[in-house]
XYZ file of C-alpha atoms in Angstrom:
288
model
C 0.000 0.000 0.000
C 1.160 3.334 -1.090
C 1.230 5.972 1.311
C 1.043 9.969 -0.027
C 2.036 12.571 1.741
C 1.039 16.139 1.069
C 2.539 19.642 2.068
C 0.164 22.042 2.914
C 1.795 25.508 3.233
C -0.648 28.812 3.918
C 0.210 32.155 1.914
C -0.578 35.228 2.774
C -0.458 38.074 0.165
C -0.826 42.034 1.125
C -3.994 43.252 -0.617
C -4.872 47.204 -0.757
C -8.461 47.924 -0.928
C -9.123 51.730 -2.426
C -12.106 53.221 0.370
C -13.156 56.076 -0.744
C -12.503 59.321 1.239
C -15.338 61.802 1.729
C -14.588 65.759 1.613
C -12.437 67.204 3.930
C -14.947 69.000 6.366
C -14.297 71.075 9.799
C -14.856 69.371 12.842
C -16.143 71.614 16.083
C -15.875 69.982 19.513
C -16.788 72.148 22.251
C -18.713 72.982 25.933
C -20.344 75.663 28.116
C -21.095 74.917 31.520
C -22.254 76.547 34.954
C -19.480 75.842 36.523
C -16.564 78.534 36.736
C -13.560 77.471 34.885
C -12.312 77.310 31.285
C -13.927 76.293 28.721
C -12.818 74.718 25.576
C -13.567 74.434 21.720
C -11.946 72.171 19.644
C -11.376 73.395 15.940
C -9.980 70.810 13.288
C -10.681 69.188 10.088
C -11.865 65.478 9.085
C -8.933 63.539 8.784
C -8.537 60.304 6.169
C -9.112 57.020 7.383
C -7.391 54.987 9.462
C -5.036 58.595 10.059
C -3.716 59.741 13.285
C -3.182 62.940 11.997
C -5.394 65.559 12.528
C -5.166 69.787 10.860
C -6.157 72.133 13.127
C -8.350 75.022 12.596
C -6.071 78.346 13.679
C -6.899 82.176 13.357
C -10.596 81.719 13.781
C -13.164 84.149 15.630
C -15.186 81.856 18.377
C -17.713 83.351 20.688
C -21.066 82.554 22.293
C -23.855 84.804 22.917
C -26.840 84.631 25.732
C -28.402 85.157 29.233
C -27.140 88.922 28.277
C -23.490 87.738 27.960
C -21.271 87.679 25.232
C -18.651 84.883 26.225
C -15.186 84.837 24.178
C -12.970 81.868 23.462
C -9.707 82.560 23.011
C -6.798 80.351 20.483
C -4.040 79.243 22.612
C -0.666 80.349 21.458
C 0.673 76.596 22.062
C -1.909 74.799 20.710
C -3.233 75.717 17.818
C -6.999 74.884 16.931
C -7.698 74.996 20.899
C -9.284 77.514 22.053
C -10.660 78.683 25.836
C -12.725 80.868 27.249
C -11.833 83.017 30.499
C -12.769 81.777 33.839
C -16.288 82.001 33.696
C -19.852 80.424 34.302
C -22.894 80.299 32.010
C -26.322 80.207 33.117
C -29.247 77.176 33.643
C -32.247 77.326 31.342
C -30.078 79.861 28.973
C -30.683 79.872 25.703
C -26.826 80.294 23.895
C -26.156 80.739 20.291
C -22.526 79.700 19.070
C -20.694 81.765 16.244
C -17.771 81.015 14.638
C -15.943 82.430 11.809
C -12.579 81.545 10.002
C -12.039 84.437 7.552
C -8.582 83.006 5.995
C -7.963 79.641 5.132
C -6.829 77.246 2.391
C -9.107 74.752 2.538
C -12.306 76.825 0.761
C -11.952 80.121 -1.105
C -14.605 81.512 1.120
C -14.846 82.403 4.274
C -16.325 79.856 6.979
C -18.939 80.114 9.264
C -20.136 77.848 11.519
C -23.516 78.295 13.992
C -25.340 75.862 16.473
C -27.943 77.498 18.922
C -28.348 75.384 22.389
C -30.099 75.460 25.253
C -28.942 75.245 28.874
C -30.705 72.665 30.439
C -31.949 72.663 34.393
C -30.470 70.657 37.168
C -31.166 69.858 41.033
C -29.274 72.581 43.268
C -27.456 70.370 43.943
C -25.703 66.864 45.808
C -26.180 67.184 49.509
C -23.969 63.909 49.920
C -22.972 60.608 48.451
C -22.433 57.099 50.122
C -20.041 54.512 48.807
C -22.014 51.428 49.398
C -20.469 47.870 48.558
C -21.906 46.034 45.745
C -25.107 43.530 46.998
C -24.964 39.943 45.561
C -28.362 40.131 43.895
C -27.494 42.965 41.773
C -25.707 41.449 39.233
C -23.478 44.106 36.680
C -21.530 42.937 33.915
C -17.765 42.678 34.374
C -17.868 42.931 37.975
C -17.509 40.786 40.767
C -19.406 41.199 43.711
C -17.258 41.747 46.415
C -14.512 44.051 44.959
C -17.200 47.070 44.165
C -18.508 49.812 45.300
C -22.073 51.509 44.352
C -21.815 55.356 44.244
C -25.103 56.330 45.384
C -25.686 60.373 45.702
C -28.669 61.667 47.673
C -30.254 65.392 46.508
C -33.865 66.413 45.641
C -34.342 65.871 42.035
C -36.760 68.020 39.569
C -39.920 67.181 38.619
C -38.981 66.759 34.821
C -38.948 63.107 33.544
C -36.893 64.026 30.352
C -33.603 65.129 32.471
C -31.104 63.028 30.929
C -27.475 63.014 33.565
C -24.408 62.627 31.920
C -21.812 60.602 34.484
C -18.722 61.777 35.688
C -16.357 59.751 38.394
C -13.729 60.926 39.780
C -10.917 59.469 41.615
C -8.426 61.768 43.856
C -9.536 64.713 40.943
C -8.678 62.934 37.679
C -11.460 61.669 35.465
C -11.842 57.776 36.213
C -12.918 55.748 33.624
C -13.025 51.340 33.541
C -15.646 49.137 31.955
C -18.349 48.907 34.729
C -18.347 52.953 34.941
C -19.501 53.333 31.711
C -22.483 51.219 32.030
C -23.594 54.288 34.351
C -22.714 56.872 31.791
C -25.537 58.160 30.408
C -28.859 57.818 33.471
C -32.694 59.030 32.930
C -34.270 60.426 35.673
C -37.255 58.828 34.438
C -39.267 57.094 37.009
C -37.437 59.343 40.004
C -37.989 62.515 39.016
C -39.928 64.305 41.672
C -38.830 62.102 44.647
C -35.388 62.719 47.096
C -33.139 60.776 45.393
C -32.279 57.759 47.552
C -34.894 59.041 50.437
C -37.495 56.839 52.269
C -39.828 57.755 49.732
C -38.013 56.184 46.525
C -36.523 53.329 48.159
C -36.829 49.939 46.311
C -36.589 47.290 48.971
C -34.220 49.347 51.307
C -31.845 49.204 48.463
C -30.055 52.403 47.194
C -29.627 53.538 43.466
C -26.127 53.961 42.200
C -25.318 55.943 39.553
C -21.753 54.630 39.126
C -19.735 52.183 40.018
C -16.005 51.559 41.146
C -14.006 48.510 40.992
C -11.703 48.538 44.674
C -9.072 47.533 42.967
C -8.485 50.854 41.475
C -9.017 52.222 45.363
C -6.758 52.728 48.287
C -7.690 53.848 52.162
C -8.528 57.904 52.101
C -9.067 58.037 48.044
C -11.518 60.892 47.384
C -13.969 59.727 45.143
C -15.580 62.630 42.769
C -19.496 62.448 41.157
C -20.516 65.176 38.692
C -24.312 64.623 37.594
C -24.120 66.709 34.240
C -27.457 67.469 33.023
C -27.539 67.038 29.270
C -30.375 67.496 26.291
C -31.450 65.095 24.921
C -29.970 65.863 21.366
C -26.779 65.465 23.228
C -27.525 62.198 24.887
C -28.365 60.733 21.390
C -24.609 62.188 19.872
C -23.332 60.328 22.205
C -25.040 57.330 21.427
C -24.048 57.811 18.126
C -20.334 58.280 18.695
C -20.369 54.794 20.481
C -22.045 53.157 17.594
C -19.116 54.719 15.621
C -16.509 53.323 17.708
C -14.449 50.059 16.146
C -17.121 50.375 12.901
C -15.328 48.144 10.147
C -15.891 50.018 6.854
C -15.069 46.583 5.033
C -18.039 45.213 6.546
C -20.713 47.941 6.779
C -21.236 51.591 6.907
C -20.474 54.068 9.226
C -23.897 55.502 11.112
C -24.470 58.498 9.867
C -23.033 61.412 11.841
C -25.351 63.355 14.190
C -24.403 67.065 14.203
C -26.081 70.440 15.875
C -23.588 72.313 14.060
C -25.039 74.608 11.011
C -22.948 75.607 8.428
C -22.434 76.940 4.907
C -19.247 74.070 4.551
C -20.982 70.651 6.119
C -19.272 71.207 9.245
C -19.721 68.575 11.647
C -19.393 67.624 15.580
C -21.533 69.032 18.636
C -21.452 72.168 20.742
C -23.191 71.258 24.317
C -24.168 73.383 27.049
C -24.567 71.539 30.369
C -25.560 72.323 34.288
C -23.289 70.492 36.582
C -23.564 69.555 40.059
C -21.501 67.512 42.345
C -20.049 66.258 45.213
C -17.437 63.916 46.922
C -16.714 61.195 49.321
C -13.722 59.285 50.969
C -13.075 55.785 50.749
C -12.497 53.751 53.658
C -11.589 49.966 53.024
């Protein structure tokens, strides 16, 4: 009996697949909140695909207007295409209309101008406290275990609007903290507690508290200060973000990227979002 032996060897060969680039369209990325402190708009350009590179937008003329003020944002001399406001605060329930205006540039033989009107929206007066409550058994959340966690449950009155949507922000020892199981809490409705004392004997679901984040301990050490920010959003806001995670890791070999939700107006398709958000916070420290 004859035996046969075969050699099976894999190749691999480099192919380049042409995807088409759209125009090259500014990009505005910006904020105004109540809070006093800097604020910052981000000016660039669409960059091509798969490119780390990104052109910034210099020399242009970026203010917003409401509530009686006119509010200025200034380039910075070291990084071009930033640009911040003084220290200052904007208002709750403010209606705020965003100009901006690049007069010279190479990228269109006319001058660009780019608009998005906003509205403030309205937020508790604030956090009286949060607790930092260790994660129950029964309350199961993805990608964390249930004794290494910690629920961070703040207590204020809330509003009586259903449609306040709260953008979350931790914070550990002042930095922005960020891990899988904290962004489940990002974005949080107040539908269903607005109207009640948030946590209070009144909206408590079998003596159990409502976080609003949560912390792995393994990121946490004996006297950490742990940070909340409830930043009260629109809802046009609440669904660009949305969109920018449906965005994230998109294969353009294998479908379409969503199309790209905007609040900017323009006369060049300019794209991105300008948001103005109430803020209100609070902190705690962590004992082991």
């Amino acid at each position: 009996m004859g035996v046969s032996l075969f050699s099976v060897v894999a190749c691999t060969e480099e192919i380049s697949i042409d995807t088409p680039e759209g125009k090259k369209v500014p990009v505005v990325e910006g904020y105004l909140t109540d809070e006093v402190k800097r604020h910052e708009i981000i000016l660039s350009y669409t960059s091509k695909l798969y490119s780390g590179e990104k052109e910034m937008i210099s020399g242009a003329e970026v203010y917003v207007a409401g509530g009686g003020d006119t509010i200025y944002y200034y380039e910075q001399e070291d990084s071009p295409g930033h640009y911040l406001t003084d220290y200052v605060a904007g208002k709750k329930n403010t209606r705020y209309h965003l100009e901006i205006n690049v007069v010279e540039n190479t990228w269109s033989s006319r001058p660009i101008r780019m608009i998005a009107e906003v509205k403030m929206p309205n937020n508790a007066d604030g956090i009286d406290s949060i607790k930092l409550l260790r994660k129950q058994d029964e309350q199961d959340v993805p990608f964390v275990e249930d004794t290494v966690a910690v629920r961070i449950c703040p207590y204020f009155q809330t509003l009586s609007n259903p449609d306040i949507v709260y953008n979350v922000a931790l914070y550990l020892n002042g930095n922005r903290f960020k891990n899988r199981p904290s962004s489940l809490f990002q974005l949080f409705q107040m539908r269903g507690y607005a109207g009640y004392y948030f946590n209070g004997p009144d909206m408590l679901q079998n003596n159990v508290e409502v976080p609003v984040g949560i912390m792995n301990t393994s990121y946490l050490h004996e006297g950490d200060t742990i940070g909340l920010k409830l930043q009260s959003i629109s809802k046009d806001y609440m669904y660009y973000l949305f969109n920018q995670k449906l965005a994230i890791g998109v294969n353009p070999i294998m479908g379409a990227f969503p199309a790209m939700y905007t609040n900017i107006m323009s006369n060049c398709g300019a794209i991105g979002w300008f948001s103005a958000t109430s803020v209100i916070g609070a902190e705690a420290i962590y004992h082991q």
